[in-house]
A tleap script that builds the chain and sets N, CA, C and O, in Angstrom:
source leaprc.protein.ff14SB
mol = sequence {
  NMET LYS GLU VAL VAL LEU SER HIE ASP SER
  GLU ALA LYS VAL TYR LEU VAL PRO ASP GLU
  VAL ALA SER GLN LEU ASP GLN TYR CYS TRP
  GLU PHE ALA ALA GLU TRP VAL TRP HIE GLY
  PRO GLU ASN LYS ARG PHE LEU LYS ASP SER
  GLY LYS GLY PHE LEU PHE ALA GLU PHE GLY
  ALA PRO ASP PHE ILE ASP TYR LEU ASN ARG
  TRP ALA PHE PRO GLU GLN HIE SER ARG LEU
  ILE MET GLY LEU GLY CYS PHE ASP TYR GLU
  ILE PRO GLU GLU TYR LYS ASP TYR SER GLN
  TYR ASN CPHE
}
set mol.1.N position { 17.879 -10.472 8.260 }
set mol.1.CA position { 19.157 -10.744 7.577 }
set mol.1.C position { 19.136 -12.671 7.415 }
set mol.1.O position { 19.001 -13.437 8.368 }
set mol.2.N position { 19.286 -13.025 6.152 }
set mol.2.CA position { 18.972 -14.344 5.309 }
set mol.2.C position { 20.401 -14.607 4.912 }
set mol.2.O position { 21.111 -13.780 4.340 }
set mol.3.N position { 20.832 -16.041 5.321 }
set mol.3.CA position { 21.885 -16.867 4.966 }
set mol.3.C position { 21.323 -17.132 3.539 }
set mol.3.O position { 20.152 -17.467 3.367 }
set mol.4.N position { 22.577 -16.896 2.110 }
set mol.4.CA position { 22.769 -17.265 1.081 }
set mol.4.C position { 24.168 -18.087 0.185 }
set mol.4.O position { 25.323 -18.127 0.608 }
set mol.5.N position { 23.851 -18.475 -0.657 }
set mol.5.CA position { 25.162 -18.917 -1.545 }
set mol.5.C position { 25.418 -18.462 -2.385 }
set mol.5.O position { 24.477 -18.466 -3.178 }
set mol.6.N position { 26.872 -17.665 -3.002 }
set mol.6.CA position { 26.878 -17.157 -4.234 }
set mol.6.C position { 28.366 -17.414 -4.337 }
set mol.6.O position { 29.198 -17.404 -3.430 }
set mol.7.N position { 28.487 -17.586 -5.289 }
set mol.7.CA position { 29.700 -18.142 -6.136 }
set mol.7.C position { 29.720 -17.370 -7.582 }
set mol.7.O position { 28.819 -16.932 -8.297 }
set mol.8.N position { 31.242 -17.401 -7.704 }
set mol.8.CA position { 31.509 -17.139 -9.479 }
set mol.8.C position { 32.525 -17.848 -9.913 }
set mol.8.O position { 33.656 -17.442 -10.180 }
set mol.9.N position { 32.033 -19.102 -9.990 }
set mol.9.CA position { 33.407 -20.157 -10.907 }
set mol.9.C position { 34.208 -20.679 -10.036 }
set mol.9.O position { 35.114 -21.360 -10.516 }
set mol.10.N position { 34.170 -20.586 -8.962 }
set mol.10.CA position { 35.131 -20.963 -7.934 }
set mol.10.C position { 34.305 -21.043 -6.623 }
set mol.10.O position { 33.157 -20.599 -6.641 }
set mol.11.N position { 34.856 -21.624 -5.395 }
set mol.11.CA position { 34.180 -22.060 -4.053 }
set mol.11.C position { 32.730 -21.096 -3.842 }
set mol.11.O position { 32.491 -19.900 -3.679 }
set mol.12.N position { 32.211 -21.925 -3.912 }
set mol.12.CA position { 30.755 -21.820 -3.379 }
set mol.12.C position { 31.123 -21.158 -2.381 }
set mol.12.O position { 32.352 -21.206 -2.340 }
set mol.13.N position { 30.377 -20.072 -0.867 }
set mol.13.CA position { 30.341 -19.227 -0.039 }
set mol.13.C position { 29.027 -18.434 0.482 }
set mol.13.O position { 28.419 -17.538 -0.104 }
set mol.14.N position { 28.702 -19.131 2.007 }
set mol.14.CA position { 27.453 -18.595 2.210 }
set mol.14.C position { 28.391 -17.331 2.404 }
set mol.14.O position { 29.603 -17.113 2.393 }
set mol.15.N position { 26.924 -16.422 2.636 }
set mol.15.CA position { 26.774 -15.000 2.891 }
set mol.15.C position { 25.730 -14.259 3.627 }
set mol.15.O position { 24.870 -14.022 2.778 }
set mol.16.N position { 25.371 -13.793 4.701 }
set mol.16.CA position { 24.560 -13.092 5.077 }
set mol.16.C position { 24.122 -11.968 4.500 }
set mol.16.O position { 24.872 -10.997 4.387 }
set mol.17.N position { 22.627 -11.953 3.985 }
set mol.17.CA position { 22.532 -10.553 3.118 }
set mol.17.C position { 20.948 -10.204 3.360 }
set mol.17.O position { 20.051 -11.040 3.470 }
set mol.18.N position { 20.808 -8.796 3.418 }
set mol.18.CA position { 18.934 -8.516 4.131 }
set mol.18.C position { 18.177 -9.575 3.303 }
set mol.18.O position { 18.607 -10.110 2.281 }
set mol.19.N position { 16.654 -9.861 4.057 }
set mol.19.CA position { 16.086 -10.354 3.462 }
set mol.19.C position { 15.478 -10.290 2.412 }
set mol.19.O position { 15.185 -11.278 1.738 }
set mol.20.N position { 15.130 -8.807 2.049 }
set mol.20.CA position { 14.843 -8.370 0.343 }
set mol.20.C position { 15.840 -9.109 -0.429 }
set mol.20.O position { 15.477 -9.753 -1.414 }
set mol.21.N position { 16.599 -9.086 -0.205 }
set mol.21.CA position { 17.737 -9.493 -1.317 }
set mol.21.C position { 17.655 -11.132 -1.365 }
set mol.21.O position { 17.489 -11.780 -2.398 }
set mol.22.N position { 17.798 -11.652 -0.103 }
set mol.22.CA position { 17.859 -13.248 -0.287 }
set mol.22.C position { 16.376 -13.425 -0.808 }
set mol.22.O position { 16.272 -14.391 -1.564 }
set mol.23.N position { 15.347 -12.813 -0.613 }
set mol.23.CA position { 13.993 -13.284 -1.131 }
set mol.23.C position { 13.738 -13.154 -2.521 }
set mol.23.O position { 12.725 -13.396 -3.177 }
set mol.24.N position { 14.962 -12.684 -2.872 }
set mol.24.CA position { 14.763 -11.983 -4.203 }
set mol.24.C position { 16.284 -12.097 -5.132 }
set mol.24.O position { 16.594 -11.250 -5.970 }
set mol.25.N position { 16.750 -12.759 -4.950 }
set mol.25.CA position { 18.296 -12.908 -5.038 }
set mol.25.C position { 18.599 -12.869 -6.881 }
set mol.25.O position { 19.317 -12.126 -7.550 }
set mol.26.N position { 17.951 -13.696 -7.163 }
set mol.26.CA position { 18.017 -14.149 -8.410 }
set mol.26.C position { 18.072 -12.353 -9.695 }
set mol.26.O position { 18.872 -11.902 -10.514 }
set mol.27.N position { 16.805 -11.955 -9.172 }
set mol.27.CA position { 16.714 -10.456 -9.552 }
set mol.27.C position { 17.982 -9.058 -9.252 }
set mol.27.O position { 18.286 -8.131 -10.002 }
set mol.28.N position { 18.580 -9.457 -7.635 }
set mol.28.CA position { 19.494 -8.257 -7.155 }
set mol.28.C position { 20.607 -8.392 -7.757 }
set mol.28.O position { 21.400 -7.470 -7.949 }
set mol.29.N position { 20.844 -10.211 -8.302 }
set mol.29.CA position { 22.697 -10.436 -9.134 }
set mol.29.C position { 22.501 -10.414 -10.244 }
set mol.29.O position { 23.360 -10.887 -10.989 }
set mol.30.N position { 21.147 -9.787 -10.852 }
set mol.30.CA position { 21.036 -9.599 -11.973 }
set mol.30.C position { 21.270 -8.295 -12.659 }
set mol.30.O position { 21.801 -8.040 -13.740 }
set mol.31.N position { 20.833 -7.675 -11.911 }
set mol.31.CA position { 20.619 -6.437 -11.955 }
set mol.31.C position { 21.917 -5.417 -11.207 }
set mol.31.O position { 22.131 -4.245 -11.518 }
set mol.32.N position { 22.598 -6.127 -10.276 }
set mol.32.CA position { 23.958 -5.796 -10.357 }
set mol.32.C position { 25.132 -6.316 -11.717 }
set mol.32.O position { 26.118 -5.829 -12.271 }
set mol.33.N position { 24.566 -7.195 -11.782 }
set mol.33.CA position { 25.653 -8.121 -13.010 }
set mol.33.C position { 25.322 -7.254 -14.731 }
set mol.33.O position { 26.126 -7.132 -15.654 }
set mol.34.N position { 24.074 -6.842 -14.676 }
set mol.34.CA position { 23.477 -6.408 -16.116 }
set mol.34.C position { 23.685 -4.870 -16.122 }
set mol.34.O position { 23.905 -4.151 -17.097 }
set mol.35.N position { 23.579 -4.563 -14.950 }
set mol.35.CA position { 23.287 -2.509 -14.577 }
set mol.35.C position { 24.333 -2.121 -14.294 }
set mol.35.O position { 25.222 -1.768 -15.069 }
set mol.36.N position { 24.354 -2.149 -12.759 }
set mol.36.CA position { 25.296 -1.651 -11.993 }
set mol.36.C position { 26.910 -1.760 -12.613 }
set mol.36.O position { 27.579 -0.732 -12.731 }
set mol.37.N position { 27.412 -2.990 -12.961 }
set mol.37.CA position { 28.837 -3.065 -13.371 }
set mol.37.C position { 28.814 -2.282 -14.449 }
set mol.37.O position { 29.520 -1.358 -14.045 }
set mol.38.N position { 28.463 -1.961 -15.673 }
set mol.38.CA position { 28.657 -1.576 -16.549 }
set mol.38.C position { 27.947 -0.170 -16.724 }
set mol.38.O position { 28.200 0.534 -17.701 }
set mol.39.N position { 27.109 0.187 -15.808 }
set mol.39.CA position { 26.696 1.826 -15.825 }
set mol.39.C position { 26.917 2.538 -13.966 }
set mol.39.O position { 26.693 3.611 -13.404 }
set mol.40.N position { 27.258 1.707 -13.729 }
set mol.40.CA position { 27.219 2.517 -12.085 }
set mol.40.C position { 28.503 3.094 -11.860 }
set mol.40.O position { 29.480 2.963 -12.597 }
set mol.41.N position { 28.448 3.693 -10.876 }
set mol.41.CA position { 29.583 5.217 -10.633 }
set mol.41.C position { 31.154 4.875 -10.824 }
set mol.41.O position { 32.188 5.470 -11.126 }
set mol.42.N position { 30.647 3.301 -10.403 }
set mol.42.CA position { 32.364 2.656 -9.789 }
set mol.42.C position { 32.650 1.553 -10.912 }
set mol.42.O position { 33.390 0.603 -10.653 }
set mol.43.N position { 31.944 1.726 -12.384 }
set mol.43.CA position { 32.328 0.439 -13.358 }
set mol.43.C position { 33.575 1.015 -14.255 }
set mol.43.O position { 33.654 0.884 -15.476 }
set mol.44.N position { 34.632 1.747 -13.332 }
set mol.44.CA position { 35.545 1.776 -14.397 }
set mol.44.C position { 36.275 0.527 -13.761 }
set mol.44.O position { 36.972 -0.075 -14.577 }
set mol.45.N position { 36.268 0.024 -12.526 }
set mol.45.CA position { 36.895 -0.908 -11.590 }
set mol.45.C position { 36.339 -2.269 -12.130 }
set mol.45.O position { 37.174 -3.105 -11.785 }
set mol.46.N position { 35.771 -2.618 -12.513 }
set mol.46.CA position { 35.395 -3.643 -13.445 }
set mol.46.C position { 35.421 -3.904 -15.382 }
set mol.46.O position { 35.577 -4.917 -16.065 }
set mol.47.N position { 35.234 -2.749 -15.660 }
set mol.47.CA position { 35.485 -3.014 -17.354 }
set mol.47.C position { 36.881 -2.790 -17.530 }
set mol.47.O position { 37.608 -1.914 -17.063 }
set mol.48.N position { 37.179 -3.987 -18.482 }
set mol.48.CA position { 39.037 -4.504 -18.972 }
set mol.48.C position { 38.349 -4.231 -20.697 }
set mol.48.O position { 37.296 -4.427 -21.304 }
set mol.49.N position { 39.673 -3.682 -20.938 }
set mol.49.CA position { 39.991 -3.488 -22.239 }
set mol.49.C position { 40.447 -5.287 -23.171 }
set mol.49.O position { 41.538 -5.856 -23.147 }
set mol.50.N position { 39.624 -5.578 -23.624 }
set mol.50.CA position { 39.822 -7.104 -24.027 }
set mol.50.C position { 41.151 -6.939 -25.179 }
set mol.50.O position { 41.374 -8.096 -25.535 }
set mol.51.N position { 41.850 -6.265 -25.704 }
set mol.51.CA position { 42.582 -5.869 -26.340 }
set mol.51.C position { 42.471 -6.108 -27.826 }
set mol.51.O position { 43.432 -6.093 -28.595 }
set mol.52.N position { 41.063 -6.356 -28.204 }
set mol.52.CA position { 40.208 -7.116 -29.873 }
set mol.52.C position { 39.370 -6.216 -29.964 }
set mol.52.O position { 38.299 -6.633 -30.406 }
set mol.53.N position { 39.398 -4.856 -29.671 }
set mol.53.CA position { 38.380 -4.102 -29.599 }
set mol.53.C position { 37.143 -3.938 -28.610 }
set mol.53.O position { 36.310 -3.036 -28.681 }
set mol.54.N position { 37.170 -4.981 -27.664 }
set mol.54.CA position { 35.961 -4.423 -26.780 }
set mol.54.C position { 36.155 -4.235 -25.415 }
set mol.54.O position { 37.325 -3.874 -25.291 }
set mol.55.N position { 35.692 -4.285 -24.479 }
set mol.55.CA position { 35.154 -3.941 -22.927 }
set mol.55.C position { 34.581 -5.656 -22.544 }
set mol.55.O position { 33.827 -6.363 -23.212 }
set mol.56.N position { 35.246 -5.946 -21.264 }
set mol.56.CA position { 34.490 -6.953 -20.881 }
set mol.56.C position { 34.443 -6.666 -19.192 }
set mol.56.O position { 35.238 -6.000 -18.528 }
set mol.57.N position { 33.356 -7.331 -18.785 }
set mol.57.CA position { 33.518 -6.970 -17.177 }
set mol.57.C position { 34.277 -8.100 -16.229 }
set mol.57.O position { 34.533 -9.127 -16.857 }
set mol.58.N position { 34.559 -8.106 -15.268 }
set mol.58.CA position { 35.417 -9.148 -14.634 }
set mol.58.C position { 34.966 -8.663 -13.313 }
set mol.58.O position { 35.415 -7.610 -12.860 }
set mol.59.N position { 33.755 -9.660 -12.415 }
set mol.59.CA position { 33.824 -9.462 -10.894 }
set mol.59.C position { 33.438 -10.544 -10.391 }
set mol.59.O position { 33.783 -11.615 -10.890 }
set mol.60.N position { 32.789 -10.485 -9.498 }
set mol.60.CA position { 32.120 -11.797 -8.727 }
set mol.60.C position { 31.301 -11.462 -7.397 }
set mol.60.O position { 30.680 -10.401 -7.353 }
set mol.61.N position { 31.288 -12.198 -6.488 }
set mol.61.CA position { 30.171 -12.226 -5.300 }
set mol.61.C position { 30.778 -11.278 -4.231 }
set mol.61.O position { 29.997 -10.490 -3.698 }
set mol.62.N position { 32.384 -11.259 -3.769 }
set mol.62.CA position { 32.580 -10.453 -2.857 }
set mol.62.C position { 32.484 -8.974 -3.474 }
set mol.62.O position { 32.602 -8.075 -2.640 }
set mol.63.N position { 32.275 -8.556 -4.901 }
set mol.63.CA position { 32.034 -7.012 -5.233 }
set mol.63.C position { 30.471 -7.258 -4.633 }
set mol.63.O position { 30.189 -6.811 -3.521 }
set mol.64.N position { 29.562 -7.930 -5.363 }
set mol.64.CA position { 28.395 -8.053 -4.972 }
set mol.64.C position { 27.747 -7.251 -3.529 }
set mol.64.O position { 26.879 -6.408 -3.302 }
set mol.65.N position { 28.806 -8.126 -2.675 }
set mol.65.CA position { 28.444 -7.668 -1.754 }
set mol.65.C position { 28.534 -6.484 -1.340 }
set mol.65.O position { 27.727 -5.844 -0.665 }
set mol.66.N position { 29.719 -6.128 -1.829 }
set mol.66.CA position { 30.616 -4.599 -1.203 }
set mol.66.C position { 29.685 -3.598 -2.145 }
set mol.66.O position { 29.542 -2.389 -1.964 }
set mol.67.N position { 29.125 -4.352 -3.129 }
set mol.67.CA position { 27.813 -3.184 -3.816 }
set mol.67.C position { 26.357 -2.947 -2.232 }
set mol.67.O position { 26.103 -2.004 -1.482 }
set mol.68.N position { 25.987 -3.840 -2.333 }
set mol.68.CA position { 25.063 -3.934 -1.193 }
set mol.68.C position { 25.252 -3.082 0.154 }
set mol.68.O position { 24.461 -2.302 0.684 }
set mol.69.N position { 26.811 -3.548 0.624 }
set mol.69.CA position { 27.072 -2.950 2.004 }
set mol.69.C position { 26.948 -1.050 1.410 }
set mol.69.O position { 26.219 -0.275 2.030 }
set mol.70.N position { 27.889 -0.515 0.002 }
set mol.70.CA position { 28.096 0.934 0.276 }
set mol.70.C position { 26.619 1.463 -0.330 }
set mol.70.O position { 25.883 2.275 0.230 }
set mol.71.N position { 26.450 1.004 -1.213 }
set mol.71.CA position { 25.235 1.232 -2.425 }
set mol.71.C position { 23.599 0.786 -2.109 }
set mol.71.O position { 22.728 1.655 -2.140 }
set mol.72.N position { 23.368 -0.214 -1.896 }
set mol.72.CA position { 21.998 -0.466 -1.777 }
set mol.72.C position { 21.296 -0.727 -0.372 }
set mol.72.O position { 20.151 -0.356 -0.114 }
set mol.73.N position { 22.388 -1.623 0.770 }
set mol.73.CA position { 21.915 -1.097 1.724 }
set mol.73.C position { 22.764 -1.249 2.647 }
set mol.73.O position { 22.988 -2.155 3.449 }
set mol.74.N position { 23.339 0.021 2.384 }
set mol.74.CA position { 24.048 0.347 3.453 }
set mol.74.C position { 24.125 0.063 5.232 }
set mol.74.O position { 24.999 -0.400 5.966 }
set mol.75.N position { 22.944 0.520 5.428 }
set mol.75.CA position { 21.929 0.520 7.133 }
set mol.75.C position { 21.960 -1.358 7.522 }
set mol.75.O position { 21.664 -1.843 8.613 }
set mol.76.N position { 22.377 -2.082 6.356 }
set mol.76.CA position { 22.233 -3.849 6.605 }
set mol.76.C position { 23.660 -4.335 6.143 }
set mol.76.O position { 24.164 -4.415 5.022 }
set mol.77.N position { 23.976 -4.533 6.985 }
set mol.77.CA position { 25.906 -4.838 6.591 }
set mol.77.C position { 25.229 -6.550 6.245 }
set mol.77.O position { 24.448 -7.212 6.927 }
set mol.78.N position { 25.965 -6.919 4.787 }
set mol.78.CA position { 26.275 -8.075 4.512 }
set mol.78.C position { 27.568 -8.314 4.476 }
set mol.78.O position { 28.377 -7.455 4.125 }
set mol.79.N position { 28.075 -10.171 5.037 }
set mol.79.CA position { 29.115 -10.357 5.068 }
set mol.79.C position { 28.890 -11.985 4.883 }
set mol.79.O position { 27.933 -12.759 4.890 }
set mol.80.N position { 30.297 -12.057 4.716 }
set mol.80.CA position { 30.850 -13.742 4.297 }
set mol.80.C position { 30.719 -14.688 5.569 }
set mol.80.O position { 31.445 -14.483 6.542 }
set mol.81.N position { 29.848 -15.661 5.562 }
set mol.81.CA position { 29.740 -15.836 6.744 }
set mol.81.C position { 30.497 -17.309 6.642 }
set mol.81.O position { 30.752 -17.836 7.725 }
set mol.82.N position { 30.858 -17.982 5.502 }
set mol.82.CA position { 31.981 -18.887 5.627 }
set mol.82.C position { 31.760 -19.828 4.205 }
set mol.82.O position { 30.653 -20.074 3.726 }
set mol.83.N position { 32.938 -20.247 3.699 }
set mol.83.CA position { 33.264 -20.923 2.522 }
set mol.83.C position { 32.696 -22.492 2.598 }
set mol.83.O position { 32.576 -23.056 3.686 }
set mol.84.N position { 32.289 -23.278 1.065 }
set mol.84.CA position { 31.625 -24.625 1.387 }
set mol.84.C position { 32.602 -25.470 0.895 }
set mol.84.O position { 32.083 -26.531 0.551 }
set mol.85.N position { 33.809 -25.450 0.713 }
set mol.85.CA position { 34.246 -26.384 0.159 }
set mol.85.C position { 34.403 -26.788 -1.364 }
set mol.85.O position { 35.456 -27.174 -1.870 }
set mol.86.N position { 33.623 -26.692 -1.785 }
set mol.86.CA position { 32.865 -27.053 -2.836 }
set mol.86.C position { 32.549 -25.841 -4.535 }
set mol.86.O position { 32.845 -24.648 -4.599 }
set mol.87.N position { 31.982 -26.573 -5.512 }
set mol.87.CA position { 31.538 -25.235 -6.264 }
set mol.87.C position { 30.434 -25.718 -6.279 }
set mol.87.O position { 29.987 -26.734 -5.748 }
set mol.88.N position { 29.627 -24.348 -7.417 }
set mol.88.CA position { 28.394 -24.501 -6.960 }
set mol.88.C position { 27.236 -25.538 -7.495 }
set mol.88.O position { 26.011 -25.439 -7.424 }
set mol.89.N position { 28.093 -26.603 -8.075 }
set mol.89.CA position { 27.159 -27.821 -8.193 }
set mol.89.C position { 27.353 -28.997 -7.539 }
set mol.89.O position { 27.249 -30.119 -8.036 }
set mol.90.N position { 27.703 -28.664 -6.160 }
set mol.90.CA position { 28.487 -29.146 -5.565 }
set mol.90.C position { 27.431 -29.385 -4.201 }
set mol.90.O position { 27.303 -30.455 -3.607 }
set mol.91.N position { 26.732 -28.120 -3.884 }
set mol.91.CA position { 26.472 -27.433 -2.654 }
set mol.91.C position { 26.501 -29.131 -1.574 }
set mol.91.O position { 26.458 -30.176 -2.223 }
set mol.92.N position { 26.557 -29.205 -0.333 }
set mol.92.CA position { 26.426 -29.705 0.348 }
set mol.92.C position { 24.959 -29.880 0.693 }
set mol.92.O position { 24.322 -28.829 0.759 }
set mol.93.N position { 24.106 -31.345 0.994 }
set mol.93.CA position { 22.716 -31.465 1.339 }
set mol.93.C position { 22.131 -30.044 1.950 }
set mol.93.O position { 21.326 -29.446 1.237 }
set mol.94.N position { 22.451 -29.525 3.101 }
set mol.94.CA position { 22.330 -28.977 4.560 }
set mol.94.C position { 22.045 -27.588 3.485 }
set mol.94.O position { 20.964 -27.020 3.635 }
set mol.95.N position { 22.788 -27.171 2.655 }
set mol.95.CA position { 22.567 -25.596 2.180 }
set mol.95.C position { 22.065 -25.773 0.634 }
set mol.95.O position { 22.466 -24.934 -0.173 }
set mol.96.N position { 21.262 -26.753 0.210 }
set mol.96.CA position { 20.824 -26.986 -0.811 }
set mol.96.C position { 19.180 -26.084 -0.902 }
set mol.96.O position { 18.742 -25.678 -1.978 }
set mol.97.N position { 18.610 -25.938 0.126 }
set mol.97.CA position { 17.529 -25.221 0.007 }
set mol.97.C position { 17.746 -23.168 0.062 }
set mol.97.O position { 16.948 -22.236 -0.039 }
set mol.98.N position { 19.479 -23.284 0.307 }
set mol.98.CA position { 19.532 -21.519 0.355 }
set mol.98.C position { 19.514 -20.965 -1.198 }
set mol.98.O position { 20.004 -21.632 -2.109 }
set mol.99.N position { 18.907 -19.692 -1.407 }
set mol.99.CA position { 19.193 -18.997 -2.277 }
set mol.99.C position { 20.010 -19.342 -3.214 }
set mol.99.O position { 19.415 -18.545 -3.940 }
set mol.100.N position { 20.793 -19.760 -3.885 }
set mol.100.CA position { 21.786 -19.377 -4.870 }
set mol.100.C position { 22.147 -19.033 -5.954 }
set mol.100.O position { 21.685 -19.572 -6.959 }
set mol.101.N position { 22.822 -18.309 -6.001 }
set mol.101.CA position { 23.681 -17.599 -7.682 }
set mol.101.C position { 25.166 -17.946 -7.781 }
set mol.101.O position { 25.938 -18.016 -6.824 }
set mol.102.N position { 25.422 -18.126 -8.895 }
set mol.102.CA position { 26.483 -17.999 -9.616 }
set mol.102.C position { 26.949 -16.960 -10.331 }
set mol.102.O position { 26.145 -16.611 -11.196 }
set mol.103.N position { 28.031 -16.277 -10.296 }
set mol.103.CA position { 28.150 -14.994 -11.116 }
set mol.103.C position { 28.850 -15.217 -12.396 }
set mol.103.O position { 29.028 -14.280 -13.175 }
savepdb mol mol.pdb
quit
């Protein structure tokens, strides 16, 4: 397990995720956002009607962690470690080398 920084246009937070996810964070996050959210078996919880004839998806880092825990890596429980009290563009120096993703 390894620490990464995730955010979704809000406070950046440190999460503990499987090593494989940390080493390929962009790929896992992109697959979640572009595929799972739209086509996964629980997609109705993410998809919203715009009222203008199209759907949009609403999700964030906690949803990604839930996906990892329930579907992708149920044997390796990911979890929130702490909030950093800043946005993704203000990451403190000691966390700048962590893998990062902003949903």
